[in-house]
CSV table of C-alpha atoms and ligand atoms in Angstrom, one decimal:
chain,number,residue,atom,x,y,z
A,7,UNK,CA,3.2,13.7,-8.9
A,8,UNK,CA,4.8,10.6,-7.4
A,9,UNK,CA,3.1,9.8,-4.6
A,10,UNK,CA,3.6,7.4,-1.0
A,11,UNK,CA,0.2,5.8,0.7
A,12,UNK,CA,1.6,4.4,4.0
A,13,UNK,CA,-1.1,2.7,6.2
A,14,UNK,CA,-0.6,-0.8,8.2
A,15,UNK,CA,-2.7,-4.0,6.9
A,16,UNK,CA,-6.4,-2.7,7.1
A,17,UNK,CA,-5.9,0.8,6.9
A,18,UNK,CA,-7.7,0.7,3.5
A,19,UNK,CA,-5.0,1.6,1.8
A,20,UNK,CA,-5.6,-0.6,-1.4
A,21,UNK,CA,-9.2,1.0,-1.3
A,22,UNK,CA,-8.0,4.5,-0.8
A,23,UNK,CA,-5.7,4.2,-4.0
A,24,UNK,CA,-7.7,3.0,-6.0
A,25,UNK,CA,-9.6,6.0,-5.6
A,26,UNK,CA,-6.9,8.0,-5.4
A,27,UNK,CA,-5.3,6.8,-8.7
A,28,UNK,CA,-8.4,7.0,-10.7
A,29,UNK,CA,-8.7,11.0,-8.9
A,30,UNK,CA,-5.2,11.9,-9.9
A,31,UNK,CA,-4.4,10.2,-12.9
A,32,UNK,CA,-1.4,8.5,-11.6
A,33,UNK,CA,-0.2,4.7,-11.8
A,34,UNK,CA,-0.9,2.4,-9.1
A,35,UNK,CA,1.9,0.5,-7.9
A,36,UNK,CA,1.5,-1.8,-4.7
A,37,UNK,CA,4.3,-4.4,-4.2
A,38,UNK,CA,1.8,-7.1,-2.5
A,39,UNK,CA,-0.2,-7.7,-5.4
A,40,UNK,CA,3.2,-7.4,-8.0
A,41,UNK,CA,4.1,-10.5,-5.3
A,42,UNK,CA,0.8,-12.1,-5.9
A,43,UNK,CA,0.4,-11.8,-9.1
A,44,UNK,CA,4.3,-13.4,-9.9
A,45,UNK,CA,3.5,-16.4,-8.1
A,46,UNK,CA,-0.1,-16.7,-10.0
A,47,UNK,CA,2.0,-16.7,-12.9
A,48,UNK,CA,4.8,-19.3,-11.1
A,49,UNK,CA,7.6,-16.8,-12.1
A,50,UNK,CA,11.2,-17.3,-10.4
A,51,UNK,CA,10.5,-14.4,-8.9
A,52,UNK,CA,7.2,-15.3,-7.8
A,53,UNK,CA,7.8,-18.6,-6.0
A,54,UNK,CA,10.9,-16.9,-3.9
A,55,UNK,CA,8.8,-14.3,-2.4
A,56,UNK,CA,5.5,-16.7,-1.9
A,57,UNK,CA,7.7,-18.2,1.1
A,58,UNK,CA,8.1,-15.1,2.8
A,59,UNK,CA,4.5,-13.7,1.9
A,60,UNK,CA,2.8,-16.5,4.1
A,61,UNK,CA,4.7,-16.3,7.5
A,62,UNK,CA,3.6,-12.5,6.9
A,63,UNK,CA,8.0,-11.2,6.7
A,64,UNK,CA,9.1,-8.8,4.6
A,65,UNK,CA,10.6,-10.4,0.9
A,66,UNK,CA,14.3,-9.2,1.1
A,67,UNK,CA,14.9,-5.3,0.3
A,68,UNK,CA,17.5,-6.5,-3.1
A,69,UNK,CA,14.5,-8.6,-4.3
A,70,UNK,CA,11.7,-6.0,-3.6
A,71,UNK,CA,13.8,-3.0,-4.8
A,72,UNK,CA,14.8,-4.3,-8.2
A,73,UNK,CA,11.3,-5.6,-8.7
A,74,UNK,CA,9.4,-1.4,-7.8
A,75,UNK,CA,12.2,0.9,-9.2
A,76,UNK,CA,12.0,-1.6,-12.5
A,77,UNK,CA,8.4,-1.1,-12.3
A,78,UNK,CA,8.6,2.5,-12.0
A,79,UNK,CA,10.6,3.0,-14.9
A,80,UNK,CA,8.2,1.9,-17.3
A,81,UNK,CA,6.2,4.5,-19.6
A,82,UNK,CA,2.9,4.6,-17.9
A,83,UNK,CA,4.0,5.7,-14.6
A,84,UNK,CA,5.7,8.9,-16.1
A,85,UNK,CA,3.4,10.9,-15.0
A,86,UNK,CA,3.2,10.0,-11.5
A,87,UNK,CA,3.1,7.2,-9.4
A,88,UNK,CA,1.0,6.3,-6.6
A,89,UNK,CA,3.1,3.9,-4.4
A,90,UNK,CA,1.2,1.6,-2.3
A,91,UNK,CA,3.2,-1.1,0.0
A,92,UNK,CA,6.6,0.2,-1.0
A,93,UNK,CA,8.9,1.5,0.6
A,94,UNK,CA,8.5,-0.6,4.2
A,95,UNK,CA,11.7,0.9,5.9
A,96,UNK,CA,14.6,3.2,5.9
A,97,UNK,CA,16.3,0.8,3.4
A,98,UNK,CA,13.8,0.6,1.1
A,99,UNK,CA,13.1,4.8,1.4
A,100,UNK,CA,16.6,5.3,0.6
A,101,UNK,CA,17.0,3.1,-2.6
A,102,UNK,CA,14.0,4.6,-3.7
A,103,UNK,CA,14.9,7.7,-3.3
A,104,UNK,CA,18.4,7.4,-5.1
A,105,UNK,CA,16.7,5.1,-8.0
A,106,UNK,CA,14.2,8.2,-8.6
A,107,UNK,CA,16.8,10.5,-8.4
A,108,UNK,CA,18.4,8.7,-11.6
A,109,UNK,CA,15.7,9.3,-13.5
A,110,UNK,CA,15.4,13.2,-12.4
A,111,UNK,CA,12.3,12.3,-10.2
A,112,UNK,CA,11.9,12.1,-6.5
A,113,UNK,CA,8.9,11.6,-3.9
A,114,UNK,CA,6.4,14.5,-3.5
A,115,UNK,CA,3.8,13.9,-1.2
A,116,UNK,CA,3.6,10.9,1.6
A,117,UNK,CA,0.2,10.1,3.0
A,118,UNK,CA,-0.4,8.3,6.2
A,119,UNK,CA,-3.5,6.6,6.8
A,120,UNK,CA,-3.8,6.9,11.0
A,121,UNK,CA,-5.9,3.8,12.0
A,122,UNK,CA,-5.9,2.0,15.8
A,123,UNK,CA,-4.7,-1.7,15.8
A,124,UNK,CA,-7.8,-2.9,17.3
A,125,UNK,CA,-9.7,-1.6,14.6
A,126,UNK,CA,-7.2,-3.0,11.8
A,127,UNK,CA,-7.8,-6.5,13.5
A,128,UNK,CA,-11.5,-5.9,13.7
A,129,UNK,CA,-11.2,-4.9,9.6
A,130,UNK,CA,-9.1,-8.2,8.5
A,131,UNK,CA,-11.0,-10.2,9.8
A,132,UNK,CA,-13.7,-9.4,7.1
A,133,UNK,CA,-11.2,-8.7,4.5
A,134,UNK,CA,-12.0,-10.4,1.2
A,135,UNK,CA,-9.8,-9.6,-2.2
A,136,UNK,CA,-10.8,-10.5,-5.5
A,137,UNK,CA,-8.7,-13.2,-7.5
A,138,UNK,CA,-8.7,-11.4,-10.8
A,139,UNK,CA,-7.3,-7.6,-9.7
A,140,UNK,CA,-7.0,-7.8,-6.4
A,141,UNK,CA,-10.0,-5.5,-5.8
A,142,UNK,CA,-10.6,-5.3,-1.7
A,143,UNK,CA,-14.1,-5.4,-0.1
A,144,UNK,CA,-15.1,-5.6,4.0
A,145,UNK,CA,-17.7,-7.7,4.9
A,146,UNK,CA,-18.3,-5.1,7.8
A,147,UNK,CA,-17.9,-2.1,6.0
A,148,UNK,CA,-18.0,-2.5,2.3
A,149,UNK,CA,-19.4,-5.7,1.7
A,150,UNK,CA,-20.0,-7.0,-2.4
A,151,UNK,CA,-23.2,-7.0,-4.1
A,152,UNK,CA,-23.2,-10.4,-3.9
A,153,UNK,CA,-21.7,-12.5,-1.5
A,154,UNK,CA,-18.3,-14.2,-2.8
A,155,UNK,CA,-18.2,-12.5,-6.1
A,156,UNK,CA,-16.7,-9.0,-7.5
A,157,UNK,CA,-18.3,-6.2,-8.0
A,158,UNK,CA,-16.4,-5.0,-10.3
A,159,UNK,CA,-15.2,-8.1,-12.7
A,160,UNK,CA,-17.2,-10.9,-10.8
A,161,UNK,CA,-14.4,-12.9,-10.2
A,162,UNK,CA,-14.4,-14.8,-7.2
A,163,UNK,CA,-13.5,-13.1,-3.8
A,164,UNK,CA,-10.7,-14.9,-1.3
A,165,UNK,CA,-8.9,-14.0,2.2
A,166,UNK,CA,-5.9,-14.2,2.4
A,167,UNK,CA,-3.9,-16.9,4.2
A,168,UNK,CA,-1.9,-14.0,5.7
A,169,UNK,CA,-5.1,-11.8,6.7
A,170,UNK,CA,-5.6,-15.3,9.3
A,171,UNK,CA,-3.4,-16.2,12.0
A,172,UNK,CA,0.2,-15.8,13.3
A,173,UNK,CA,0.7,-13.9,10.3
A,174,UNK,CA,-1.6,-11.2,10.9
A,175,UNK,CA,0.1,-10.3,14.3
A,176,UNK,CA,3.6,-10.5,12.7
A,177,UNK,CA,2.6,-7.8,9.8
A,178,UNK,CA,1.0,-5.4,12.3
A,179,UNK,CA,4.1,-5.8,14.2
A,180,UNK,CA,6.2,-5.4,11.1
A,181,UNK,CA,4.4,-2.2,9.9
A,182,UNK,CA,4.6,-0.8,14.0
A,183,UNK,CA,8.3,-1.5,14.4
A,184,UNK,CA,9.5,-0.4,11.3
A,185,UNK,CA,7.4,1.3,8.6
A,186,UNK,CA,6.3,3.5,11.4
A,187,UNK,CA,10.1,4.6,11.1
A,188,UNK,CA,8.9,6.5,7.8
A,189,UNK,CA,7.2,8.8,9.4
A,190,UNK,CA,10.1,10.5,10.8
A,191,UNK,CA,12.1,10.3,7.4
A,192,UNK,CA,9.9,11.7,5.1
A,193,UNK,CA,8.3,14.7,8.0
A,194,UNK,CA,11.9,15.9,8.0
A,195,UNK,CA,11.6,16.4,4.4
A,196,UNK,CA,8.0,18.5,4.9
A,197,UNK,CA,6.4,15.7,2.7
A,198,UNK,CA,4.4,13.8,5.2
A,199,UNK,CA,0.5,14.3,5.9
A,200,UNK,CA,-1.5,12.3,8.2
A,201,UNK,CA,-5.2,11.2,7.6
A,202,UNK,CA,-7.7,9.9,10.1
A,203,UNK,CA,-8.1,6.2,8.7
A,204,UNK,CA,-11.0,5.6,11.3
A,205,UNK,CA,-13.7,6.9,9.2
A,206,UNK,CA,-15.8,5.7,6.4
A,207,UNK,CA,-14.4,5.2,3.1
A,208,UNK,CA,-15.8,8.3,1.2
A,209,UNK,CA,-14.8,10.5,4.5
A,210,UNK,CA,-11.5,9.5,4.5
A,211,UNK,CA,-10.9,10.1,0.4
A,212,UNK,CA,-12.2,13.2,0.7
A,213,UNK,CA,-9.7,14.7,3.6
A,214,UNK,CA,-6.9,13.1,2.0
A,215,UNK,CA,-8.0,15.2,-1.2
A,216,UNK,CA,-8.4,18.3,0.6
A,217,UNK,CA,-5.5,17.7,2.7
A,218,UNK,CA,-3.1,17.2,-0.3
A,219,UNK,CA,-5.0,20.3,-1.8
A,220,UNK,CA,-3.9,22.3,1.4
A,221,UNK,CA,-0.3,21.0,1.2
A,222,UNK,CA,-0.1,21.7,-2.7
A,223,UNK,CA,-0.6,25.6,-1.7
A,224,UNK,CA,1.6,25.6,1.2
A,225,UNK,CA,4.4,24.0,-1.5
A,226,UNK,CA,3.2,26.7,-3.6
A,227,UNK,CA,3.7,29.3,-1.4
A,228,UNK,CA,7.1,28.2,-0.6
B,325,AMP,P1,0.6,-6.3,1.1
B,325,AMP,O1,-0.4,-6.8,0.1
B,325,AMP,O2,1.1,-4.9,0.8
B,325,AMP,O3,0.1,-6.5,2.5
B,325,AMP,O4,1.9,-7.2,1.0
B,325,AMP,C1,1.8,-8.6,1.1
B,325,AMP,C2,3.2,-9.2,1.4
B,325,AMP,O5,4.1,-8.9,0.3
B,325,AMP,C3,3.9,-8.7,2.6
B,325,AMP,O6,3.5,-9.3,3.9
B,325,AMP,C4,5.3,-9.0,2.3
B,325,AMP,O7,5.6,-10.4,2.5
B,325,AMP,C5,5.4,-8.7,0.8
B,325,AMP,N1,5.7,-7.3,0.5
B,325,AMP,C6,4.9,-6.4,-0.1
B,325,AMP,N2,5.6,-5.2,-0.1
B,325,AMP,C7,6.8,-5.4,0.4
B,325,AMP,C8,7.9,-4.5,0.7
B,325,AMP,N3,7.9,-3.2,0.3
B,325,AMP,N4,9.0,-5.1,1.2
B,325,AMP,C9,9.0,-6.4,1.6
B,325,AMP,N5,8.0,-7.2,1.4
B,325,AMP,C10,6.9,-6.8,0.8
């Protein structure tokens, strides 16, 4: 099952499939950390995108595209993907879908985490990520163990320079202008649900389960 998690910057989408990967067995591909984790690395790649990643814009779709439908072609994310950050627009939804169809695969399911901009100010504010896999914790809601280091790998937790500032503003209004557009695009195609987001994080991965659960059978029934 290939797989779309759309939800603006503190939706908890990088929470939500996390869990959702490790639920459904599919691969977890999210552009930002691909970005993140190039320029770690100093890669060509890497360094071009850095300069777009801290004012907060998009990276261009040509660079962006190559980089996920690249990604998505190699042999662990045959079985399904879970896309997380891509696409961002029309443009993006459209190569994606022609790149899949090359391979005889295309989108199934798109989910939409539904969460009020106050509240996604409120949340990235306390957003910390770790430096070694990018695992995300809230100081509000889902604070670590111990403060400043992983759970998980106990590498040290950062914010991000764009989860401060003018940046923060110009991604919201980025994901409200124009990866709101997605919504339209993949409800005509009957593959869109929509989650409450404003709910703890066990609430909301359990209606997304059992809403993919309910949209499974209505596929099923045809
Ligand atoms: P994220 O971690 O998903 O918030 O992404 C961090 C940054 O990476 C974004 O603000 C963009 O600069 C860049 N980025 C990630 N995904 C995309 C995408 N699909 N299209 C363009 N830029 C992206």
């Amino acid at each position: 099952m290939n797989i779309i998690l759309i939800g603006a910057q503190g939706s908890g989408k990088g929470t939500q499939a996390e869990k959702l990967t490790s639920s459904l067995g599919v691969s977890h591909v999210a552009s930002g950390d691909m970005f993140r984790k190039a320029f770690d690395e100093k890669t060509e790649l890497g360094i071009k995108a850095n300069a777009y990643l801290d004012r907060g814009e998009l990276v261009p779709d040509d660079i962006t595209v190559a980089m996920v439908l690249s990604r998505i072609k190699e042999p662990d994310c045959a079985n399904g993907v879970l896309l997380d950050g891509f696409p961002r627009n029309i443009a993006q939804a459209q190569s994606l879908d022609e790149g899949l169809k090359e391979t005889g695969r295309q989108i199934d399911v798109v989910i939409y985490l539904d969460v009020p901009r106050e509240e996604l100010l409120k949340r990235l504010s306390g957003r910390f990520i770790c430096r070694a896999n990018q695992h995300v914790y809230n100081l509000y809601a889902n604070p670590p163990k111990v403060a400043g280091v992983c759970d998980l790998d106990g590498s040290e937790l950062y914010q991000r320079s764009d989860d401060r500032g003018e940046a923060v503003q110009i991604r919201l209004d980025i994901f409200f202008n124009e990866t709101i557009q997605l919504l339209d695009y993949y409800g005509s195609q009957q593959k869109l649900i929509e989650v409450n987001g404003n709910q703890d994080i066990d609430q909301v991965h359990t209606a997304i389960l059992s809403q993919l659960n309910a949209f499974k059978q209505r596929k099923n029934k045809g």
